[in-house]
Tab-separated table of C-alpha atoms in Angstrom:
chain	number	residue	atom	x	y	z
A	25	MET	CA	122.851	142.450	84.200
A	26	GLU	CA	120.270	140.336	85.378
A	27	LEU	CA	120.414	140.825	89.292
A	28	THR	CA	120.418	136.414	88.335
A	29	GLN	CA	123.778	136.676	87.373
A	30	LEU	CA	125.406	138.875	90.290
A	31	THR	CA	127.878	136.413	92.011
A	32	LEU	CA	127.133	136.618	95.878
A	33	THR	CA	130.097	139.460	96.900
A	34	GLU	CA	128.686	141.979	94.203
A	35	ALA	CA	125.177	141.103	95.286
A	36	ALA	CA	126.121	141.989	98.748
A	37	LYS	CA	128.135	144.656	98.249
A	38	LEU	CA	124.954	146.080	95.416
A	39	ILE	CA	122.884	145.451	98.618
A	40	GLU	CA	124.851	146.778	101.333
A	41	GLN	CA	124.832	150.365	99.165
A	42	ARG	CA	121.574	150.251	98.659
A	43	ARG	CA	121.620	149.725	95.463
A	44	ILE	CA	119.082	146.904	95.358
A	45	SER	CA	116.774	145.510	97.925
A	46	PRO	CA	116.374	141.977	98.676
A	47	VAL	CA	112.983	141.830	97.592
A	48	GLU	CA	114.327	142.705	94.217
A	49	LEU	CA	116.982	139.454	94.324
A	50	THR	CA	115.122	137.305	95.300
A	51	GLU	CA	112.073	137.380	93.182
A	52	ALA	CA	115.132	137.987	90.339
A	53	TYR	CA	115.746	134.269	91.688
A	54	LEU	CA	112.016	132.830	91.757
A	55	ALA	CA	111.032	134.786	88.331
A	56	ARG	CA	114.047	132.492	86.852
A	57	ILE	CA	112.645	129.455	88.511
A	58	GLU	CA	109.422	129.698	87.373
A	59	HIS	CA	112.034	129.946	83.415
A	60	ILE	CA	114.384	127.296	83.509
A	61	ASN	CA	113.614	125.157	86.763
A	62	PRO	CA	111.440	122.969	84.807
A	63	ARG	CA	113.795	122.352	82.009
A	64	LEU	CA	116.751	120.968	85.260
A	65	ASN	CA	114.537	120.045	87.881
A	66	CYS	CA	116.684	121.120	90.563
A	67	PHE	CA	114.621	121.820	92.886
A	68	ILE	CA	112.110	119.333	95.121
A	69	THR	CA	110.795	122.021	97.414
A	70	LEU	CA	110.532	125.498	96.364
A	71	THR	CA	109.364	128.380	99.970
A	72	ALA	CA	108.631	131.353	97.520
A	73	GLU	CA	106.236	132.605	99.202
A	74	ALA	CA	108.673	132.007	102.856
A	75	ALA	CA	111.580	133.348	101.160
A	76	LEU	CA	109.895	136.668	99.960
A	77	GLU	CA	108.749	136.974	103.822
A	78	GLN	CA	112.270	137.032	104.620
A	79	ALA	CA	114.059	139.096	101.804
A	80	LYS	CA	110.937	142.154	103.090
A	81	THR	CA	112.081	141.278	106.494
A	82	ALA	CA	116.116	142.140	105.771
A	83	GLY	CA	114.897	144.869	103.783
A	84	ASP	CA	113.847	146.349	106.453
A	85	ALA	CA	115.867	145.537	108.607
A	86	ILE	CA	119.166	146.896	106.432
A	87	GLY	CA	117.046	150.189	105.430
A	88	ARG	CA	116.687	150.753	109.953
A	89	GLY	CA	120.627	150.393	109.375
A	90	GLU	CA	120.656	146.604	110.761
A	91	TYR	CA	122.373	145.282	108.079
A	92	ARG	CA	123.804	141.809	109.331
A	93	GLY	CA	126.506	140.877	106.805
A	94	ALA	CA	128.026	139.686	103.227
A	95	LEU	CA	125.329	137.223	103.767
A	96	HIS	CA	122.532	139.356	104.718
A	97	GLY	CA	119.628	139.394	102.085
A	98	ILE	CA	121.338	137.073	99.621
A	99	PRO	CA	118.747	134.260	98.364
A	100	VAL	CA	120.395	130.728	98.912
A	101	ALA	CA	118.988	126.708	98.455
A	102	LEU	CA	120.137	123.650	100.468
A	103	LYS	CA	120.781	120.292	99.747
A	104	ASP	CA	117.234	118.326	100.566
A	105	VAL	CA	119.129	116.627	103.749
A	106	PHE	CA	118.850	120.031	106.381
A	107	GLU	CA	115.817	120.114	108.437
A	108	THR	CA	114.556	123.028	108.460
A	109	ARG	CA	111.591	124.186	110.505
A	110	GLY	CA	107.364	123.932	108.550
A	111	VAL	CA	109.317	123.340	105.594
A	112	ARG	CA	109.934	119.358	104.840
A	113	THR	CA	112.905	118.078	104.672
A	114	THR	CA	112.730	114.008	102.060
A	115	ALA	CA	116.669	113.543	101.215
A	116	GLY	CA	115.388	112.183	98.003
A	117	SER	CA	112.883	109.278	99.475
A	118	ARG	CA	109.580	109.004	99.084
A	119	ILE	CA	109.939	107.313	102.715
A	120	LEU	CA	110.570	111.034	104.022
A	121	ALA	CA	107.891	113.178	101.377
A	122	GLU	CA	105.355	114.489	103.898
A	123	TYR	CA	108.467	114.695	106.557
A	124	VAL	CA	108.280	118.287	108.170
A	125	PRO	CA	111.223	118.894	111.076
A	126	GLU	CA	110.295	121.406	113.618
A	127	SER	CA	113.875	122.333	114.625
A	128	ASP	CA	115.905	124.009	112.739
A	129	CYS	CA	119.705	122.459	112.007
A	130	ALA	CA	122.573	123.855	113.456
A	131	VAL	CA	123.668	124.827	109.878
A	132	VAL	CA	120.392	126.213	108.437
A	133	GLN	CA	120.148	128.020	112.300
A	134	ARG	CA	123.927	129.777	112.047
A	135	LEU	CA	122.524	131.348	108.371
A	136	ASN	CA	119.071	132.390	109.268
A	137	ALA	CA	120.972	134.625	111.453
A	138	ALA	CA	123.343	135.942	109.818
A	139	GLY	CA	121.115	137.173	107.501
A	140	ALA	CA	120.003	134.622	104.812
A	141	ILE	CA	116.929	133.961	102.293
A	142	LEU	CA	116.216	130.357	101.792
A	143	LEU	CA	114.863	129.564	98.339
A	144	GLY	CA	113.963	126.133	98.647
A	145	LYS	CA	115.297	122.704	99.012
A	146	LEU	CA	117.905	120.685	96.849
A	147	ASN	CA	117.330	117.723	94.269
A	148	MET	CA	119.427	114.273	95.357
A	149	TYR	CA	120.184	111.175	94.749
A	150	GLU	CA	118.101	109.485	97.507
A	151	TRP	CA	119.418	109.798	100.675
A	152	ALA	CA	122.518	110.534	99.228
A	153	MET	CA	123.539	106.716	98.051
A	154	LYS	CA	125.541	107.866	94.903
A	155	ALA	CA	127.322	110.585	92.609
A	156	SER	CA	124.857	110.277	90.017
A	157	ASN	CA	120.902	112.118	90.006
A	158	ASP	CA	118.411	110.280	88.746
A	159	ASN	CA	116.159	110.312	91.781
A	160	PRO	CA	113.961	107.661	91.427
A	161	SER	CA	110.793	109.311	94.128
A	162	PHE	CA	110.903	112.917	92.627
A	163	GLY	CA	112.868	112.986	89.450
A	164	THR	CA	115.381	113.019	87.778
A	165	CYS	CA	117.531	116.422	87.495
A	166	TYR	CA	119.864	117.476	84.560
A	167	ASN	CA	123.123	119.278	83.709
A	168	PRO	CA	122.927	123.067	82.266
A	169	TRP	CA	126.104	122.800	80.449
A	170	ASP	CA	124.292	119.900	78.599
A	171	LEU	CA	120.511	118.705	79.107
A	172	ALA	CA	120.773	114.950	78.019
A	173	ARG	CA	123.361	114.431	80.393
A	174	SER	CA	124.272	114.182	84.566
A	175	PRO	CA	124.926	117.120	87.067
A	176	GLY	CA	126.123	114.780	88.881
A	177	GLY	CA	125.595	113.783	92.637
A	178	SER	CA	124.608	113.055	95.406
A	179	SER	CA	124.349	117.325	95.001
A	180	GLY	CA	123.108	117.530	91.817
A	181	GLY	CA	120.867	119.697	92.376
A	182	ALA	CA	122.543	122.079	93.955
A	183	GLY	CA	125.992	122.084	91.013
A	184	ALA	CA	122.784	122.710	88.909
A	185	ALA	CA	121.185	125.508	90.159
A	186	LEU	CA	124.517	127.110	91.094
A	187	ALA	CA	125.115	126.627	86.952
A	188	ALA	CA	122.115	127.963	86.125
A	189	ASP	CA	121.605	131.199	87.985
A	190	LEU	CA	118.725	129.738	90.120
A	191	CYS	CA	120.449	130.816	93.520
A	192	SER	CA	124.056	132.397	94.753
A	193	GLY	CA	124.622	129.991	96.671
A	194	ALA	CA	123.964	126.617	98.442
A	195	LEU	CA	125.277	124.130	101.692
A	196	GLY	CA	125.143	120.591	100.151
A	197	SER	CA	126.503	117.128	101.541
A	198	ASP	CA	128.981	115.304	101.141
A	199	SER	CA	130.366	111.263	101.417
A	200	GLY	CA	132.422	110.219	98.855
A	201	GLY	CA	132.763	113.894	96.050
A	202	SER	CA	128.902	114.652	96.130
A	203	THR	CA	129.559	118.256	96.694
A	204	ARG	CA	132.679	118.301	94.200
A	205	ILE	CA	131.217	115.532	91.611
A	206	PRO	CA	128.518	118.168	91.025
A	207	ALA	CA	130.450	121.558	91.312
A	208	ALA	CA	132.784	119.854	88.461
A	209	PHE	CA	130.010	118.860	86.664
A	210	CYS	CA	129.119	121.904	86.427
A	211	GLY	CA	131.533	124.370	85.916
A	212	VAL	CA	130.776	125.281	90.049
A	213	VAL	CA	132.718	125.921	93.227
A	214	ALA	CA	132.495	123.427	96.052
A	215	LEU	CA	134.655	123.465	99.053
A	216	LYS	CA	134.303	120.260	101.536
A	217	PRO	CA	136.295	121.027	104.916
A	218	THR	CA	137.312	119.293	107.435
A	219	TYR	CA	135.865	116.839	109.535
A	220	GLY	CA	134.200	117.737	112.785
A	221	ARG	CA	134.670	121.480	110.727
A	222	VAL	CA	131.261	122.602	110.306
A	223	SER	CA	128.410	120.918	112.098
A	224	LYS	CA	125.902	117.594	110.818
A	225	GLN	CA	123.412	117.919	114.424
A	226	GLY	CA	119.777	117.737	112.286
A	227	VAL	CA	122.153	116.936	108.893
A	228	ILE	CA	119.983	112.783	107.888
A	229	PRO	CA	123.286	110.679	107.911
A	230	LEU	CA	124.930	108.908	105.223
A	231	SER	CA	127.746	107.968	106.752
A	232	TRP	CA	128.590	109.260	110.645
A	233	SER	CA	131.598	108.017	110.092
A	234	LEU	CA	132.927	109.881	106.454
A	235	ASP	CA	129.533	112.651	105.878
A	236	HIS	CA	131.145	116.674	106.148
A	237	VAL	CA	128.554	120.239	105.573
A	238	GLY	CA	130.126	121.136	101.393
A	239	VAL	CA	129.333	125.014	100.874
A	240	MET	CA	128.871	126.001	96.784
A	241	ALA	CA	129.045	128.372	95.574
A	242	ARG	CA	129.638	130.362	91.776
A	243	ARG	CA	132.914	131.994	92.761
A	244	VAL	CA	135.918	131.131	96.276
A	245	ARG	CA	134.943	134.455	97.341
A	246	ASP	CA	131.721	133.236	97.095
A	247	VAL	CA	132.428	129.790	98.586
A	248	ALA	CA	134.580	131.330	102.121
A	249	LEU	CA	131.649	133.812	102.936
A	250	LEU	CA	129.291	131.101	103.308
A	251	PHE	CA	132.140	129.230	105.137
A	252	GLN	CA	132.866	132.289	107.221
A	253	ALA	CA	128.971	131.886	107.969
A	254	ILE	CA	129.026	128.166	109.040
A	255	ALA	CA	132.449	127.029	109.790
A	256	GLY	CA	132.754	126.468	114.034
A	257	TYR	CA	132.193	124.318	116.756
A	258	ASP	CA	128.582	122.838	117.512
A	259	ILE	CA	128.638	121.452	121.028
A	260	ASP	CA	125.546	118.813	120.262
A	261	ASP	CA	127.278	117.377	117.710
A	262	PRO	CA	129.125	114.859	118.643
A	263	TYR	CA	131.267	114.720	115.800
A	264	SER	CA	132.386	117.934	115.821
A	265	ILE	CA	135.906	119.292	117.155
A	266	ASN	CA	136.624	121.919	118.421
A	267	MET	CA	139.230	123.314	117.248
A	268	PRO	CA	139.680	127.386	116.001
A	269	THR	CA	138.145	129.053	113.154
A	270	GLY	CA	139.784	132.502	111.809
A	271	ASN	CA	138.513	135.315	108.955
A	272	TYR	CA	138.840	133.222	105.583
A	273	LEU	CA	138.873	136.365	104.374
A	274	ALA	CA	141.566	138.008	105.554
A	275	SER	CA	144.207	136.187	103.727
A	276	LEU	CA	141.980	135.666	100.417
A	277	ASP	CA	144.099	136.886	97.640
A	278	GLU	CA	147.469	137.190	99.131
A	279	GLY	CA	148.788	134.536	96.202
A	280	ILE	CA	150.776	131.262	96.543
A	281	ARG	CA	154.208	132.932	95.220
A	282	GLY	CA	156.991	130.576	97.248
A	283	TRP	CA	154.154	127.648	98.370
A	284	ARG	CA	155.384	123.603	97.192
A	285	ILE	CA	152.626	121.598	95.728
A	286	ALA	CA	152.858	118.534	95.120
A	287	VAL	CA	151.154	116.042	92.076
A	288	ALA	CA	150.506	112.148	92.354
A	289	TYR	CA	150.954	111.352	88.945
A	290	GLU	CA	150.802	108.338	88.968
A	291	THR	CA	148.090	108.317	91.114
A	292	PHE	CA	145.878	110.446	89.931
A	293	PHE	CA	147.187	110.712	86.216
A	294	SER	CA	148.799	108.176	84.200
A	295	GLY	CA	147.704	105.522	86.870
A	296	TYR	CA	143.837	105.255	86.197
A	297	LYS	CA	142.921	103.988	83.107
A	298	LYS	CA	139.409	106.224	82.275
A	299	ASN	CA	140.868	109.191	82.754
A	300	ASN	CA	139.186	111.727	80.151
A	301	ILE	CA	142.977	113.231	78.282
A	302	GLU	CA	140.878	116.016	77.612
A	303	VAL	CA	140.585	116.812	82.456
A	304	VAL	CA	144.356	115.317	82.441
A	305	GLN	CA	145.648	117.933	79.519
A	306	GLY	CA	143.219	120.813	82.088
A	307	VAL	CA	144.798	119.441	85.127
A	308	GLU	CA	147.515	119.645	83.468
A	309	GLN	CA	147.081	123.340	82.795
A	310	ALA	CA	146.634	124.355	86.033
A	311	VAL	CA	149.965	122.533	87.228
A	312	ASP	CA	151.440	125.635	84.773
A	313	THR	CA	149.398	127.731	86.115
A	314	CYS	CA	150.753	127.792	89.527
A	315	ARG	CA	154.338	127.309	89.037
A	316	HIS	CA	153.765	131.080	86.876
A	317	LEU	CA	151.522	131.615	90.155
A	318	GLY	CA	155.579	131.003	91.760
A	319	ALA	CA	154.695	127.939	93.329
A	320	SER	CA	156.658	124.652	92.599
A	321	VAL	CA	155.448	121.414	92.215
A	322	ARG	CA	157.065	118.411	92.504
A	323	LYS	CA	156.137	114.625	91.524
A	324	VAL	CA	155.201	112.750	94.618
A	325	GLU	CA	154.027	108.473	94.778
A	326	LEU	CA	150.951	108.197	97.033
A	327	PRO	CA	150.655	105.212	97.358
A	328	ARG	CA	147.908	103.026	98.693
A	329	ALA	CA	145.460	106.049	97.116
A	330	SER	CA	143.376	103.463	94.624
A	331	GLU	CA	142.286	100.898	97.512
A	332	ALA	CA	141.812	104.692	99.668
A	333	GLY	CA	138.415	104.835	97.844
A	334	TYR	CA	137.411	101.226	98.411
A	335	MET	CA	137.319	101.398	101.927
A	336	ASN	CA	135.406	104.859	101.330
A	337	SER	CA	132.712	102.808	100.461
A	338	LEU	CA	132.896	99.687	102.368
A	339	ILE	CA	132.347	102.108	105.238
A	340	LEU	CA	129.861	104.171	104.019
A	341	THR	CA	127.355	101.758	102.560
A	342	SER	CA	127.675	99.243	105.816
A	343	GLU	CA	127.314	102.875	108.041
A	344	ALA	CA	124.048	103.932	105.530
A	345	ALA	CA	123.134	99.864	106.025
A	346	ALA	CA	122.801	100.216	109.706
A	347	TYR	CA	121.177	103.514	110.081
A	348	HIS	CA	118.225	102.125	108.048
A	349	ARG	CA	118.209	98.848	109.570
A	350	GLN	CA	114.171	98.626	110.704
A	351	ARG	CA	113.809	100.180	106.890
A	352	MET	CA	115.308	97.608	105.228
A	353	GLN	CA	113.022	95.719	107.091
A	354	GLN	CA	109.762	96.527	107.278
A	355	GLN	CA	109.583	98.623	103.941
A	356	PRO	CA	111.974	97.995	101.873
A	357	GLN	CA	109.508	98.789	98.167
A	358	ASP	CA	109.802	102.426	99.410
A	359	PHE	CA	113.970	102.409	98.496
A	360	GLY	CA	115.107	103.023	94.963
A	361	ALA	CA	116.202	99.688	93.026
A	362	ASP	CA	119.959	100.929	93.721
A	363	THR	CA	119.211	102.464	96.711
A	364	LEU	CA	118.557	98.841	98.362
A	365	GLU	CA	121.373	96.693	96.395
A	366	SER	CA	124.020	98.967	97.915
A	367	LEU	CA	122.464	99.284	101.100
A	368	GLU	CA	122.049	95.555	101.088
A	369	SER	CA	125.357	96.068	100.233
A	370	GLY	CA	126.841	97.421	102.826
A	371	ALA	CA	124.419	95.069	105.577
A	372	SER	CA	126.620	92.209	103.034
A	373	PHE	CA	129.822	93.159	105.321
A	374	SER	CA	130.668	91.619	108.399
A	375	ALA	CA	131.989	93.208	111.579
A	376	LEU	CA	135.388	92.433	110.615
A	377	ASP	CA	135.349	93.990	107.085
A	378	TYR	CA	134.239	97.463	108.714
A	379	ALA	CA	137.206	96.957	112.000
A	380	LEU	CA	139.783	96.377	109.132
A	381	ALA	CA	138.038	99.277	107.114
A	382	ARG	CA	138.324	101.852	109.809
A	383	ARG	CA	141.959	100.578	110.241
A	384	GLU	CA	143.525	101.268	107.184
A	385	GLN	CA	141.428	105.144	107.469
A	386	VAL	CA	143.485	106.529	110.706
A	387	MET	CA	146.622	104.340	108.546
A	388	PHE	CA	145.598	106.249	105.521
A	389	ARG	CA	145.094	109.769	106.915
A	390	HIS	CA	148.309	109.328	108.863
A	391	GLN	CA	149.982	108.757	105.455
A	392	LEU	CA	148.801	111.309	104.329
A	393	GLU	CA	149.473	114.078	106.760
A	394	ARG	CA	152.558	113.636	106.831
A	395	LEU	CA	153.045	113.354	102.886
A	396	LEU	CA	151.527	116.994	103.987
A	397	ALA	CA	153.532	118.725	107.013
A	398	ASP	CA	156.038	119.443	104.533
A	399	TYR	CA	153.572	120.708	100.875
A	400	ASP	CA	151.368	123.653	101.338
A	401	LEU	CA	148.217	121.337	98.448
A	402	LEU	CA	148.062	118.112	96.776
A	403	LEU	CA	146.645	118.892	93.306
A	404	THR	CA	144.320	116.503	91.541
A	405	PRO	CA	141.454	116.156	89.072
A	406	THR	CA	137.966	116.384	90.572
A	407	ILE	CA	137.249	112.942	88.561
A	408	PRO	CA	138.497	111.499	85.880
A	409	ASP	CA	136.135	112.787	83.096
A	410	ALA	CA	133.334	114.857	82.158
A	411	ALA	CA	129.371	114.719	82.307
A	412	PRO	CA	128.559	112.131	81.687
A	413	LEU	CA	124.877	111.013	79.010
A	414	TYR	CA	122.305	110.224	81.171
A	415	GLU	CA	122.062	107.316	78.121
A	416	GLU	CA	125.275	106.915	77.063
A	417	PRO	CA	125.627	102.698	77.772
A	418	ASP	CA	128.327	103.412	79.826
A	419	GLY	CA	127.224	106.432	81.772
A	420	SER	CA	126.047	104.657	84.629
A	421	GLU	CA	129.943	103.522	85.406
A	422	VAL	CA	131.232	106.793	84.916
A	423	LEU	CA	128.371	107.609	87.969
A	424	ARG	CA	129.981	104.905	90.351
A	425	PRO	CA	132.848	103.757	91.284
A	426	SER	CA	135.753	105.593	89.024
A	427	ALA	CA	133.831	108.387	90.199
A	428	THR	CA	135.006	108.961	93.303
A	429	SER	CA	137.987	106.989	92.922
A	430	TYR	CA	140.063	111.362	93.776
A	431	THR	CA	137.571	112.612	95.802
A	432	SER	CA	136.817	109.798	98.842
A	433	PRO	CA	140.506	109.050	99.615
A	434	PHE	CA	139.412	112.549	101.558
A	435	ASN	CA	136.556	111.650	103.247
A	436	LEU	CA	137.802	108.334	104.408
A	437	THR	CA	140.593	110.562	106.219
A	438	GLY	CA	138.752	113.897	106.631
A	439	LEU	CA	141.012	116.037	104.551
A	440	PRO	CA	139.553	120.189	103.568
A	441	ALA	CA	139.545	120.035	99.669
A	442	LEU	CA	138.310	122.349	97.242
A	443	SER	CA	136.393	121.647	93.641
A	444	LEU	CA	136.954	124.592	91.018
A	445	PRO	CA	136.496	124.495	87.254
A	446	CYS	CA	140.266	123.892	85.108
A	447	GLY	CA	138.171	123.997	81.672
A	448	PHE	CA	135.931	123.081	79.580
A	449	THR	CA	136.286	119.379	77.059
A	450	ARG	CA	135.660	120.318	73.525
A	451	ALA	CA	132.429	119.173	73.865
A	452	GLY	CA	131.606	122.632	76.265
A	453	LEU	CA	132.288	120.324	79.173
A	454	PRO	CA	133.412	121.411	82.819
A	455	ILE	CA	136.557	120.072	83.720
A	456	GLY	CA	137.792	120.628	88.516
A	457	LEU	CA	140.432	120.928	89.914
A	458	GLN	CA	140.289	119.996	92.877
A	459	LEU	CA	143.369	121.125	95.681
A	460	VAL	CA	144.156	119.112	98.971
A	461	ALA	CA	145.070	120.665	102.335
A	462	ARG	CA	146.317	120.384	106.103
A	463	PRO	CA	143.601	119.180	108.423
A	464	TRP	CA	142.278	122.543	109.550
A	465	ALA	CA	144.113	124.336	106.956
A	466	GLU	CA	140.419	125.647	104.819
A	467	ALA	CA	141.829	129.146	104.616
A	468	ALA	CA	144.875	128.103	103.053
A	469	LEU	CA	142.600	126.985	100.878
A	470	LEU	CA	140.726	128.917	99.548
A	471	ARG	CA	143.627	132.026	99.125
A	472	ALA	CA	145.446	129.185	96.565
A	473	GLY	CA	141.456	128.910	95.113
A	474	GLN	CA	141.310	132.117	94.985
A	475	ALA	CA	144.779	133.031	93.357
A	476	TYR	CA	143.691	130.585	90.492
A	477	GLU	CA	140.024	131.330	89.899
A	478	GLN	CA	141.965	134.947	89.271
A	479	ALA	CA	144.331	134.229	86.595
A	480	THR	CA	142.308	132.534	84.541
A	481	GLY	CA	139.033	132.129	82.626
A	482	TRP	CA	135.953	129.731	83.392
A	483	HIS	CA	134.556	130.816	85.939
A	484	LEU	CA	133.621	132.943	84.142
A	485	ARG	CA	131.440	130.433	80.948
A	486	ARG	CA	127.739	130.269	81.437
A	487	PRO	CA	125.710	127.344	79.750
A	488	ALA	CA	123.686	128.410	76.982
A	489	LEU	CA	119.789	127.864	78.540
C-alpha cells in the first residue's frame, strides 16, 4: 500500500511505532500532489518546503520521545479561509491574492500544538459564496471520481484532495453545507459541529451567524481525531460558547443498539422533486442498515424545513453583503460575476426581511430541538443528487438552492451534522448520508457514523485516478 493510501489513524499508529517517519509520509504526499494535483487543481498554495521542515522537526521530537499524540507528524491541508502566519490566505479571491497574515487563526494554533504538518491551502469558491468550485481567480477544481464533474463547494478543494489521497485530513468552513456537500460528492466524511463548538477566530467570514469550522477526512475515526484537537472554548472568539468538550473517541465503537432514529420521509425523500432516485435508494438502504445495527427507526414530520433553506440563504447573503460592503462600493470589478450578483441580492433585503429571518431561525431551532428530545438522531440524504457535470445544461442549477436544501437547515439551527458515504450511483458517483443530533452531541454523531461505516464497505472504494 502506498503511504498516501493510509488513513490518518493508520499513519498515526505507524509514526508512533516509528515504523514510518513524518518526513517519509510528507514526501509521499508532496510527490502525489505533484503528480495528481495538475489534473484536479485542489491547491491554491502549496507549502512544500515549510511542510518538510515541519516534518523533520516532528520526526526529531518523536525520536527524542516527545510524541504529542495522533496528529503529530500528520500532513493536513486547509481551505483557504484559515489565516496562516507567513502563508497567503486568499479566500479564493483575487482581492486577497497577496494577503499574508501575521498570525495563525485559533484552529491552526491548535493543530500546530498537536504537531500537525501543513501541506498547503485548498481551492474553494470565491469568498465561500457557492456550493461549487469553479473559481474565477484560481481555476476550477475537479472531482476525482469524474474529472468532468464538480467536487461541490465551497470547500471543494478539501473534498477532492481527500478523495485523491492528497492529504490525511482537512479543515473547511460550512455556512450552508460547504463541507458536507463536497464530502457527499467526493465520497469522504465531514463533520459540522454545533455552532460555537470550534473557534472561528482568524477564519475569514462569509456569514457571522451561520459559519462553522468543518472537519473532513476519509474515515469517521480520522474526523474524530481532528475534531478532538480543535474543539473547545476560545475566549477571543465572540461566537465561541463555553461548553465542556469530551473524549470523542471514548465511545466511538459502542454502536447504536437501542437508539431511536427519526427519518422525515415527506420532507427529505418524497417531498423534494429533484431527488435522484438512486440517492433515495442509497439512503433508504442506510436506514435498513441502522435497523440491522439495533436501532429503531420512525417516520416523523418536519414542517417548514423547506422554508429553513430560504431563511439560511437570506441571512447568509445579507451578512456577506454587510461584510463586503466597502469592497462592493470601491472595487466591484474584482468580484466574480456570480459572487457579486449574490452579494447584491443580499444587499437588497430589508432590515425587516432580516429581522423576520432571524426570528424564524430561533423558532426552527426550537422545533428541531423538541423533535430531537425524543430521538438520538435525525437521518437525511446529504444532498438530493450526485455530483453534476460542470458543462451539463442544468449543472449549475443542481449546485444552487437544491444543493443546500438538506444541509442549510442545520446551519440555520446550529445543530451538529455528519456526512459520510452510503453508496454509489450506477455511474460510479458517491452518495452522501447525513446524520443530525442534538446540540453538543458530536460524540453521538461520530459513534453512529462509525457504526454505520464499519457495517458497510462504501468508504473502501477509491477513484481510479
